[in-house]
Structures are given as C-alpha cells and as structure tokens.
Short mmCIF file of C-alpha atoms (C1' of nucleotides) in Angstrom, two decimals:
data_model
loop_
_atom_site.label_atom_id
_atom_site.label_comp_id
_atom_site.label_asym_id
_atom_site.label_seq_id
_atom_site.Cartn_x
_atom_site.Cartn_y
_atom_site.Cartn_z
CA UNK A 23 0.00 0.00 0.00
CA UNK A 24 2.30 2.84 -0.97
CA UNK A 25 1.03 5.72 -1.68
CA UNK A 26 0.36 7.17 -5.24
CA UNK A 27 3.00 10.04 -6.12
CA UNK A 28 2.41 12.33 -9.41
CA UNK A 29 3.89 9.83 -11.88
CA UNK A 30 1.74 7.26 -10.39
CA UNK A 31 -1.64 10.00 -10.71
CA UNK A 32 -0.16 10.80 -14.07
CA UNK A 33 -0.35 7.24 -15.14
CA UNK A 34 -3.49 6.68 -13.66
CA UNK A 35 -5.19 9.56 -15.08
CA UNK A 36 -4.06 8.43 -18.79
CA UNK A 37 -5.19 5.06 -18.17
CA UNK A 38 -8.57 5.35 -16.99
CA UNK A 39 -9.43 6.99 -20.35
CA UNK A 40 -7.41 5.04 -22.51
CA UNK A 41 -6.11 1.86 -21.79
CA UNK A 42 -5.14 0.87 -25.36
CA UNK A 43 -2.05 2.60 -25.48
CA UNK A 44 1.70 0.87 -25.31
CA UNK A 45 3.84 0.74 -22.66
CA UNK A 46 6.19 2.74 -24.90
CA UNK A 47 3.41 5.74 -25.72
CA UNK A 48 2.35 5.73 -22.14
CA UNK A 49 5.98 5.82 -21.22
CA UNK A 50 6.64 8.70 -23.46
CA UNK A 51 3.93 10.82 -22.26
CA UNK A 52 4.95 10.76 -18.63
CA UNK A 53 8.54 11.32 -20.17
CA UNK A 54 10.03 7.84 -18.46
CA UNK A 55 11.63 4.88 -20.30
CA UNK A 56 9.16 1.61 -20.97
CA UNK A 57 10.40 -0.47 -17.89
CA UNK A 58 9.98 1.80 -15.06
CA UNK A 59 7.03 2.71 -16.68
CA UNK A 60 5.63 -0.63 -16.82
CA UNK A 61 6.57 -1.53 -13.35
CA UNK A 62 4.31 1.11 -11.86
CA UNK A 63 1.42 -0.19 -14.05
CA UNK A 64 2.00 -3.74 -12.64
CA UNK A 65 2.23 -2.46 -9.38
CA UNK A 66 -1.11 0.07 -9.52
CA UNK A 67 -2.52 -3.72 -10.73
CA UNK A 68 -0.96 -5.74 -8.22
CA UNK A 69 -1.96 -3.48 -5.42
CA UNK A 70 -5.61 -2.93 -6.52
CA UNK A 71 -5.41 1.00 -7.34
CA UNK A 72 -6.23 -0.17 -10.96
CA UNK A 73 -9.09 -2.28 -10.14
CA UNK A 74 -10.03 -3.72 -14.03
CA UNK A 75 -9.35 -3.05 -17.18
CA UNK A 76 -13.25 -3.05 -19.22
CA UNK A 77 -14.20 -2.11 -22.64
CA UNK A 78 -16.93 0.77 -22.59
CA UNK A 79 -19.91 0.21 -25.05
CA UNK A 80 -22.46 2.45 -26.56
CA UNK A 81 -25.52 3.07 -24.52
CA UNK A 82 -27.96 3.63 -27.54
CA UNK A 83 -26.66 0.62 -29.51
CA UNK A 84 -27.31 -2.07 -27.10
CA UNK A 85 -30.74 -0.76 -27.26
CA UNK A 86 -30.52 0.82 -23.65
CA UNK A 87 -31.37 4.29 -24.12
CA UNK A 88 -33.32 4.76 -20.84
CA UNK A 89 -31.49 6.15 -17.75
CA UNK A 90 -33.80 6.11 -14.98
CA UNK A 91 -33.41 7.38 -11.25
CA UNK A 92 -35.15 5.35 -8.44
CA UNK A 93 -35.69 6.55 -5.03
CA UNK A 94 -36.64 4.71 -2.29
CA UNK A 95 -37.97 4.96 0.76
CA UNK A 96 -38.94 2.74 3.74
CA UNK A 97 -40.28 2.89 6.89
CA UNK A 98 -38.95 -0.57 7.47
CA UNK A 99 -35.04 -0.45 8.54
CA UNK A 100 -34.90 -4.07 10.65
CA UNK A 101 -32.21 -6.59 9.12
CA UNK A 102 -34.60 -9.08 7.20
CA UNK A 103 -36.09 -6.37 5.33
CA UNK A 104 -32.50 -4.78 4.12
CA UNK A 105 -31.43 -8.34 3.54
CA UNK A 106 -34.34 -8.51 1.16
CA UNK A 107 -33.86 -5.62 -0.26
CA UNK A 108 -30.30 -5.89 -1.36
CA UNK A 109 -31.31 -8.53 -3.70
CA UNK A 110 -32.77 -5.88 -6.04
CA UNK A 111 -28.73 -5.21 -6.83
CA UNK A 112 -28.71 -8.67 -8.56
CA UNK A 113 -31.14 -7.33 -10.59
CA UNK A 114 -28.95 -6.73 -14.14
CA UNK A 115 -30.99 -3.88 -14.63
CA UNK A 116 -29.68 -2.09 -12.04
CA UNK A 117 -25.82 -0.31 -12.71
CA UNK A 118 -25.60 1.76 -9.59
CA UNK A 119 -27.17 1.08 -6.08
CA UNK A 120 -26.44 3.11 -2.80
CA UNK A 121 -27.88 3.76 0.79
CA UNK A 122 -28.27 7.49 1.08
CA UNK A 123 -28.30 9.72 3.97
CA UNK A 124 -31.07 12.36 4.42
CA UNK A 125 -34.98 11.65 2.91
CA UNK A 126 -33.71 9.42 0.79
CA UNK A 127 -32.98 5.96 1.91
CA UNK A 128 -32.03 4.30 -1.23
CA UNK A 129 -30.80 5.41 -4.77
CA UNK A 130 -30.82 3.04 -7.93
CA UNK A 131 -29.42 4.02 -11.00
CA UNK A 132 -31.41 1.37 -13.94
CA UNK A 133 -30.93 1.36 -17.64
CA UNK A 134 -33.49 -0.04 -19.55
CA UNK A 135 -34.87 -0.34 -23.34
CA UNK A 136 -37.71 2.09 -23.00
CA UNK A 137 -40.81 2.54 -20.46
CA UNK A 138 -42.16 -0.68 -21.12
CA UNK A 139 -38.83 -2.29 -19.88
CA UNK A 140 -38.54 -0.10 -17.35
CA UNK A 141 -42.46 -0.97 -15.47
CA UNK A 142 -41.45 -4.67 -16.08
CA UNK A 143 -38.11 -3.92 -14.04
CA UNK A 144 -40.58 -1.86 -11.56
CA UNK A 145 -42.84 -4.90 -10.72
CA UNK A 146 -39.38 -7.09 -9.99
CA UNK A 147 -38.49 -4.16 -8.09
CA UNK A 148 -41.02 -3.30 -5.63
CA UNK A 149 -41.57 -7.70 -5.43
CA UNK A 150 -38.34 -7.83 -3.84
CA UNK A 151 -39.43 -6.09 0.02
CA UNK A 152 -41.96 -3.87 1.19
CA UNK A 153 -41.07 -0.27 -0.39
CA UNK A 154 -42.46 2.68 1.62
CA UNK A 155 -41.95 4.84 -1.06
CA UNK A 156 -40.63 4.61 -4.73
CA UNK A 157 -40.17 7.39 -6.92
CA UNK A 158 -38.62 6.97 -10.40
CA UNK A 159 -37.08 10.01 -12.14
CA UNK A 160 -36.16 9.28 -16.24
CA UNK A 161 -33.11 11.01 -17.79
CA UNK A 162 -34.31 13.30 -21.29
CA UNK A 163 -30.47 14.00 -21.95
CA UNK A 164 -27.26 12.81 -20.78
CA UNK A 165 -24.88 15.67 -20.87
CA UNK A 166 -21.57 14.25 -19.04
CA UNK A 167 -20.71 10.86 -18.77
CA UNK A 168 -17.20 9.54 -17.39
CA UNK A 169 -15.85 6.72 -15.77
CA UNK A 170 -12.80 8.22 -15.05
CA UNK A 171 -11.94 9.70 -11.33
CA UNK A 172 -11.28 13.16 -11.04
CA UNK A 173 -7.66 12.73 -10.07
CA UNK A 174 -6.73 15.73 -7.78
CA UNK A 175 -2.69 16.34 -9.23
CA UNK A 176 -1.99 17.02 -5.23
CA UNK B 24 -24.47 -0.22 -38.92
CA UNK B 25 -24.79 -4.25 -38.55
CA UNK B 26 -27.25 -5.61 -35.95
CA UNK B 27 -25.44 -7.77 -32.98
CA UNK B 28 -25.79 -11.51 -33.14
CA UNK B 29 -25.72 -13.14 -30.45
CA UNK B 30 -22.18 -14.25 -30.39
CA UNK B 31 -21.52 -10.48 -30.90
CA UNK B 32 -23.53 -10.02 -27.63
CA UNK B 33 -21.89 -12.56 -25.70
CA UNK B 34 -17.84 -11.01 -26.84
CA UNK B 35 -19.31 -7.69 -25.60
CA UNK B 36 -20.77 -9.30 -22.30
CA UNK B 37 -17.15 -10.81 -21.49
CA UNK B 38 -15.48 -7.46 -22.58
CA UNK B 39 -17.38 -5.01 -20.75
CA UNK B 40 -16.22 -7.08 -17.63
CA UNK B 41 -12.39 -8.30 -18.77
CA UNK B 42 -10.51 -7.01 -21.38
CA UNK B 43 -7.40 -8.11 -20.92
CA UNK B 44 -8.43 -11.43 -21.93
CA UNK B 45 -6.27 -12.48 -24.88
CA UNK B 46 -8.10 -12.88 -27.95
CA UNK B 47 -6.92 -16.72 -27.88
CA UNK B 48 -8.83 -16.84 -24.48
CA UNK B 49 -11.76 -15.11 -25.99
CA UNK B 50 -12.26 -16.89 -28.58
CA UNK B 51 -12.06 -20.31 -26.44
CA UNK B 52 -15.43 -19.02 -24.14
CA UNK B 53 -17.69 -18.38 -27.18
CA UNK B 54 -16.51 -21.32 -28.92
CA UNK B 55 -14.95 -19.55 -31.89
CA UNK B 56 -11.15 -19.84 -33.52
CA UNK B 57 -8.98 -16.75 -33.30
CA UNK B 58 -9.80 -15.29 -36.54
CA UNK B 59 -13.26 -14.95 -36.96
CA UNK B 60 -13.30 -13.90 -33.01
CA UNK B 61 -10.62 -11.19 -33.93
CA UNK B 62 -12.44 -9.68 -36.49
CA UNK B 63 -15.56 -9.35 -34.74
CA UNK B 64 -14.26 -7.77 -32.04
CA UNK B 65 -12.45 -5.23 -34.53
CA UNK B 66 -16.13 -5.02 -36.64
CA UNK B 67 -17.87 -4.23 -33.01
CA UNK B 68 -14.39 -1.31 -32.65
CA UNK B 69 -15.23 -0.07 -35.97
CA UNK B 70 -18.12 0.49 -35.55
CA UNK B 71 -18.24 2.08 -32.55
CA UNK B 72 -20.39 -0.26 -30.14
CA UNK B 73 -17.07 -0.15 -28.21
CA UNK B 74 -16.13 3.13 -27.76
CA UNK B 75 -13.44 2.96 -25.14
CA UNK B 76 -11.27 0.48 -23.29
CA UNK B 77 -10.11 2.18 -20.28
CA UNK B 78 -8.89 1.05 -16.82
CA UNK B 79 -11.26 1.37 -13.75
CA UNK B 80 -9.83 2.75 -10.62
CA UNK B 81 -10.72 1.99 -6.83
CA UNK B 82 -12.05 5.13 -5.54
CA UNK B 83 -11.24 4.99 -1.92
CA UNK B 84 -7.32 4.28 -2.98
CA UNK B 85 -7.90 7.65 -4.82
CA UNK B 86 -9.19 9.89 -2.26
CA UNK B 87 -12.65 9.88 -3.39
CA UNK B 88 -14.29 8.42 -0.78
CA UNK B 89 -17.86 10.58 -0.92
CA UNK B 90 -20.15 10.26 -3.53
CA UNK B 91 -22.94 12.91 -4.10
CA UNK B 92 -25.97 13.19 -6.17
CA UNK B 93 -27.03 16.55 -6.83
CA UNK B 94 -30.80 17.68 -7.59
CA UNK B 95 -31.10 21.16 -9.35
CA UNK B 96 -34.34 22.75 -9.86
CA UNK B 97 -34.58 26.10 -11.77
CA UNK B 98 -37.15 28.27 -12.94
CA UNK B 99 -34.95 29.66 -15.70
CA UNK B 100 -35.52 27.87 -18.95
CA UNK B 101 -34.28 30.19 -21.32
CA UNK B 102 -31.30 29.18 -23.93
CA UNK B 103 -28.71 31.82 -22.06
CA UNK B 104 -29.39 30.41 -18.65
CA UNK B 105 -29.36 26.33 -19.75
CA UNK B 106 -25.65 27.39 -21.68
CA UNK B 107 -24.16 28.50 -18.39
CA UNK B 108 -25.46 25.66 -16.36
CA UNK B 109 -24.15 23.60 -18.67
CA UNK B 110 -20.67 24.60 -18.01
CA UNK B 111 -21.17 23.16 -14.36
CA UNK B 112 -20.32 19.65 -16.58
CA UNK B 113 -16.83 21.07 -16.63
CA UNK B 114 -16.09 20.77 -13.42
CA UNK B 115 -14.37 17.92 -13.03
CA UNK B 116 -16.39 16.58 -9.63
CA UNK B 117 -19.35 15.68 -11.91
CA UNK B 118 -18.75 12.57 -13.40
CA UNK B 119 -22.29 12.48 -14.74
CA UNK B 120 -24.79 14.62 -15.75
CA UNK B 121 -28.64 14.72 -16.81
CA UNK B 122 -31.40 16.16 -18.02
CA UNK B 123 -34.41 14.94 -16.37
CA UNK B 124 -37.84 14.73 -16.33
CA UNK B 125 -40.48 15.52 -13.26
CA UNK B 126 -39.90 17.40 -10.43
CA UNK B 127 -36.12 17.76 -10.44
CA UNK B 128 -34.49 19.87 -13.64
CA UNK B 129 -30.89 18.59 -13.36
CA UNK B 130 -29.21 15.55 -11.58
CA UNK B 131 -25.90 15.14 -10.91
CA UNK B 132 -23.20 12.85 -10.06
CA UNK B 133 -20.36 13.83 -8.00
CA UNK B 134 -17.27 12.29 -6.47
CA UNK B 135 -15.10 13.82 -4.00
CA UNK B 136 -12.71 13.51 -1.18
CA UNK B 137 -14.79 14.64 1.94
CA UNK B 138 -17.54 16.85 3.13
CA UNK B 139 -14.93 20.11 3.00
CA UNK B 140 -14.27 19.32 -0.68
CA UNK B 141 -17.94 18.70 -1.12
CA UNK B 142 -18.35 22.15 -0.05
CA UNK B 143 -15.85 24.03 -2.24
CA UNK B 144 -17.28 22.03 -4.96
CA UNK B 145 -20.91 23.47 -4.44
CA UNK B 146 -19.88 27.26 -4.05
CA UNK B 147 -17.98 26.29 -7.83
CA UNK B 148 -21.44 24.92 -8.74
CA UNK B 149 -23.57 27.71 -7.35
CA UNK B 150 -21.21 30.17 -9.08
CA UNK B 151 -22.10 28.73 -12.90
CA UNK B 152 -25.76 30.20 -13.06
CA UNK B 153 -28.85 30.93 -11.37
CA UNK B 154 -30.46 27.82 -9.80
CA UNK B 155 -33.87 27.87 -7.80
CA UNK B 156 -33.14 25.24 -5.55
CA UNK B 157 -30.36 22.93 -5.05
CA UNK B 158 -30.46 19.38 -3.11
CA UNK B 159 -27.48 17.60 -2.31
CA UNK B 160 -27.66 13.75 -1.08
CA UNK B 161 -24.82 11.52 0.40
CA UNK B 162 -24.06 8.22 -0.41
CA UNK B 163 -23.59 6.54 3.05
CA UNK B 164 -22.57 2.57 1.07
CA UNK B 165 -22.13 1.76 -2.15
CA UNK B 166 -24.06 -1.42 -3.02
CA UNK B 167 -23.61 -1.92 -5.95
CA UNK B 168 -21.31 -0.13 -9.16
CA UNK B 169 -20.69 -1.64 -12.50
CA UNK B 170 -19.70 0.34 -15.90
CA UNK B 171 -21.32 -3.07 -17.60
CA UNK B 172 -24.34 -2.48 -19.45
CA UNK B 173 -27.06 -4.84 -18.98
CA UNK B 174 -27.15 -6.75 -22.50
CA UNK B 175 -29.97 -8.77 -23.15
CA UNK B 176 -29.23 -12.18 -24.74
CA UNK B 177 -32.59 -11.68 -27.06
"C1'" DA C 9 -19.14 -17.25 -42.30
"C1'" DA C 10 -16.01 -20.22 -39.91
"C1'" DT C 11 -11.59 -23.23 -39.43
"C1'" DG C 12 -6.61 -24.27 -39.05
"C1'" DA C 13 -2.09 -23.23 -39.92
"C1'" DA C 14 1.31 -20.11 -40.33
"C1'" DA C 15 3.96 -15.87 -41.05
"C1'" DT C 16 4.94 -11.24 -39.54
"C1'" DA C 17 4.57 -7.20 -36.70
"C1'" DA C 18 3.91 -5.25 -32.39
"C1'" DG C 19 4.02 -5.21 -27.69
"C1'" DA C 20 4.88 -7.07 -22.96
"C1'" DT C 21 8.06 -8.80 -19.84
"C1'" DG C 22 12.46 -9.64 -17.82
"C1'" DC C 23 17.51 -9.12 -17.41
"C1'" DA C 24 22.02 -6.78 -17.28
"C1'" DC C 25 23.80 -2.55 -16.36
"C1'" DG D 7 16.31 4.80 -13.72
"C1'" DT D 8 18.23 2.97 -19.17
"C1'" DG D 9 18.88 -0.23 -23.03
"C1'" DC D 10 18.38 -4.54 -24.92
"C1'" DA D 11 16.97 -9.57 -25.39
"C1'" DT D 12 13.26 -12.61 -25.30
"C1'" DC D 13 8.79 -14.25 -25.09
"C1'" DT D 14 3.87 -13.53 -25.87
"C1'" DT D 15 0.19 -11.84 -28.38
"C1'" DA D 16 -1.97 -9.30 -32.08
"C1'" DT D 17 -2.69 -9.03 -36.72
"C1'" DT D 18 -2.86 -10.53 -41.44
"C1'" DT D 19 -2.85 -14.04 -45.04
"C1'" DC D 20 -4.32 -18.17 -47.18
"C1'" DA D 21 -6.16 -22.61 -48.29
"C1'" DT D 22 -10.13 -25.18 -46.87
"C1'" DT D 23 -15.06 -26.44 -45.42
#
DNA sequence: AATGAAATAAGATGCAC
DNA sequence: GTGCATCTTATTTCATT
C-alpha cells in the first residue's frame, strides 16, 4: 500500500481513459523509459489502485437508451427487510445502487430499453421487500458521462 | 451499422467485464477460432459499439471516498441560462450529468474527497448560473457499481 | 461465415547494467 | 532509472469447409 505520487496519478489519469495505449506511448507521455514505466502499471494492478481493465460500449446501440433514477424509501429499517432488499442489486438492470443519507434511503441508477422495460423492471423491483416509497425520475439528456476519477494532481 | 448476433452479444458481455483477456482466451469461451473472433471484435471497434477500453480505478485508494448526487431545480428555462449551467459539466467533480424529467431539472453525479471538498465544490457549482433550488444527497454505502451495461441475450 | 495453420509485426516482460 | 533480449500476443494471409 504505498502511496500514489504524481507519476503514479499521471499514469493513472491516462489510463482510466485510454487503456489501449503501449507501454512505450504511455511511457513517453509521462517522459520515463518503458520499464519503469511498466513496473508502476504492474504495481497500480498488483496493489488494486487499478481495479479492471473493461471495454466501454455504446448506450444507444445495445438498445438501452433509458437512464432512470429510483428513489426509495422505507419505513422498514430491521435486518430481514434490508437483507431482502439488497437482492434488487442482482437485478442486471440495475448499474448503480447506494444507501443514502437524508430523505432518501435508497438510490438506484437502472438502464433499460424504454418505459415498457422499465415498469417490467418496476414490478421485480417493488416484489423484492416492502417499499415505503418509490419514486422513479427518467433522464431526457445525458450531458456528461465519465468513468474516469477526477484525479486531484496534489 | 450491422445488428449484434448473439455471439456479438456474448464477446461484448465478457469485454465489458475483462478485457485483458487475450483474444486466444476469448475466442475459447464463445466457442470460436482466433480469426473470426478477432475480427468481430475489430467489426464491433469499428463500428463504434465499443467506444473505449479504459482502466477502472478503486475510488477509496484515490481519495474519493464521498459520492454525491445533486438535484437542481430552476425556474430559468431560457437558452442563455441552460448554456451557463451547462458549463457546471466542466467541473471535473461531476462525473455524470442529466437532463431529467419531473420534479427535479438537473441531476448530478459527483465524487469527491470529503464533506470540506464537497463544499468548495458546491460554491464552484452555485457560481455557474442561477439555480432555484439545489439538493445535495450523500451516499452513506455503495451497493452496488458496474460500468457493464445490462445486455440482453434476445 | 467459420476453421486451421502459419507468417509477420507489435508489444509485454524480464535481465544486465 | 536505461537499453536490450526474449517471449507472448496481435494481426494478417491463405487454403479449406
């Protein structure tokens, strides 16, 4: 677990928006020779600060051009009923699912084909626990879209 | 513009997940030889229905342990106001973006180090335009994350 | 369209310094 | 850290089904 210095965020930030590149490019841009170079990779691998290397794909031609929003709440917060609950993240449906603080207790971030997709993911959805509350908010436009971290440079 | 198969679907499935896997490897889990697995996989470049292949970073190893959604209502709707809001996608905190539909105008995505950063972030955000009213919620536990689109095997 | 073999080019990995 | 040798893989070609 050593900590990242500004090669290492250099590296890092090149990486997690192109991952194609050589050893020798990558090398070049950070203005080091291909071996040290590659070592660091390795090591960002080994030690889990790279966590996968994925190919992206296009939203629209996998016929998944609904973002949708869902909020949940519940007046129900005992163990067996979050245990139930969490089983809507096997759902494949779902790409992003978090406990929230504040009036929300639960956000899920679903990408379906259209609306009709989406109210046969919302019956699987609210048959998986008692939901106090579900609110589902549908994305017209998606203006930003990254995967990469915003790497403070220290 | 060539429709996916479903051997196109299932190369895509494994890819969104693992590419590093050799294209040897590859084309042993779909049942395919090298060549014709190869040049799918360049077809599905080619065309675009991969658009990146980038490498995914652990987000607590980076700093970034807070995630925020944002919820921006406005009561401006005119061109001039939407083109300075949409500056806000510059910042590089927002790693996503939308449009949305209902109650709430804008949604946002945000990652950052801590509740100070979270902070200098929104007086950034606050800065770009006009906005009516301005929610902020915490993530308290990621459940779930994937950049893997949910492909349906027809 | 896919297969198998095979040749070449490119890149990753490891070693000596 | 550099430079170089070696091994692996990607990429292309071709004859075949």
């Amino acid at each position: 677990m050593t900590s990242l210095d500004a090669t290492d965020r250099r590296i890092l930030t090149i990486l997690q928006v192109d991952a194609t590149l050589t050893v020798a490019d990558l090398a070049d841009r950070i203005g080091l020779s291909q071996t040290p170079c590659w070592k660091r990779v390795k090591r960002l691998q080994d030690e889990g600060v790279i966590t996968a290397r994925v190919d992206l794909l296009d939203r629209e031609r996998l016929d998944l051009a609904l973002v949708v929003f869902v909020s949940v709440k519940t007046n129900q917060h005992e163990g067996q009923w979050l245990e139930a609950f969490r089983k809507a993240s096997a759902l494949p449906e779902v790409v992003e699912f978090y406990r929230m603080s504040g009036e929300i207790d639960y956000l899920l971030k679903v990408l379906v084909r259209d609306i009709a997709a989406y109210d046969r993911f919302y019956k699987r959805l609210i048959a998986t626990a008692p939901l106090c509350d579900v609110s589902s908010s549908f994305a017209m436009e998606q203006i930003k879209f990254m995967t990469a971290l915003p790497i403070h440079s220290i």
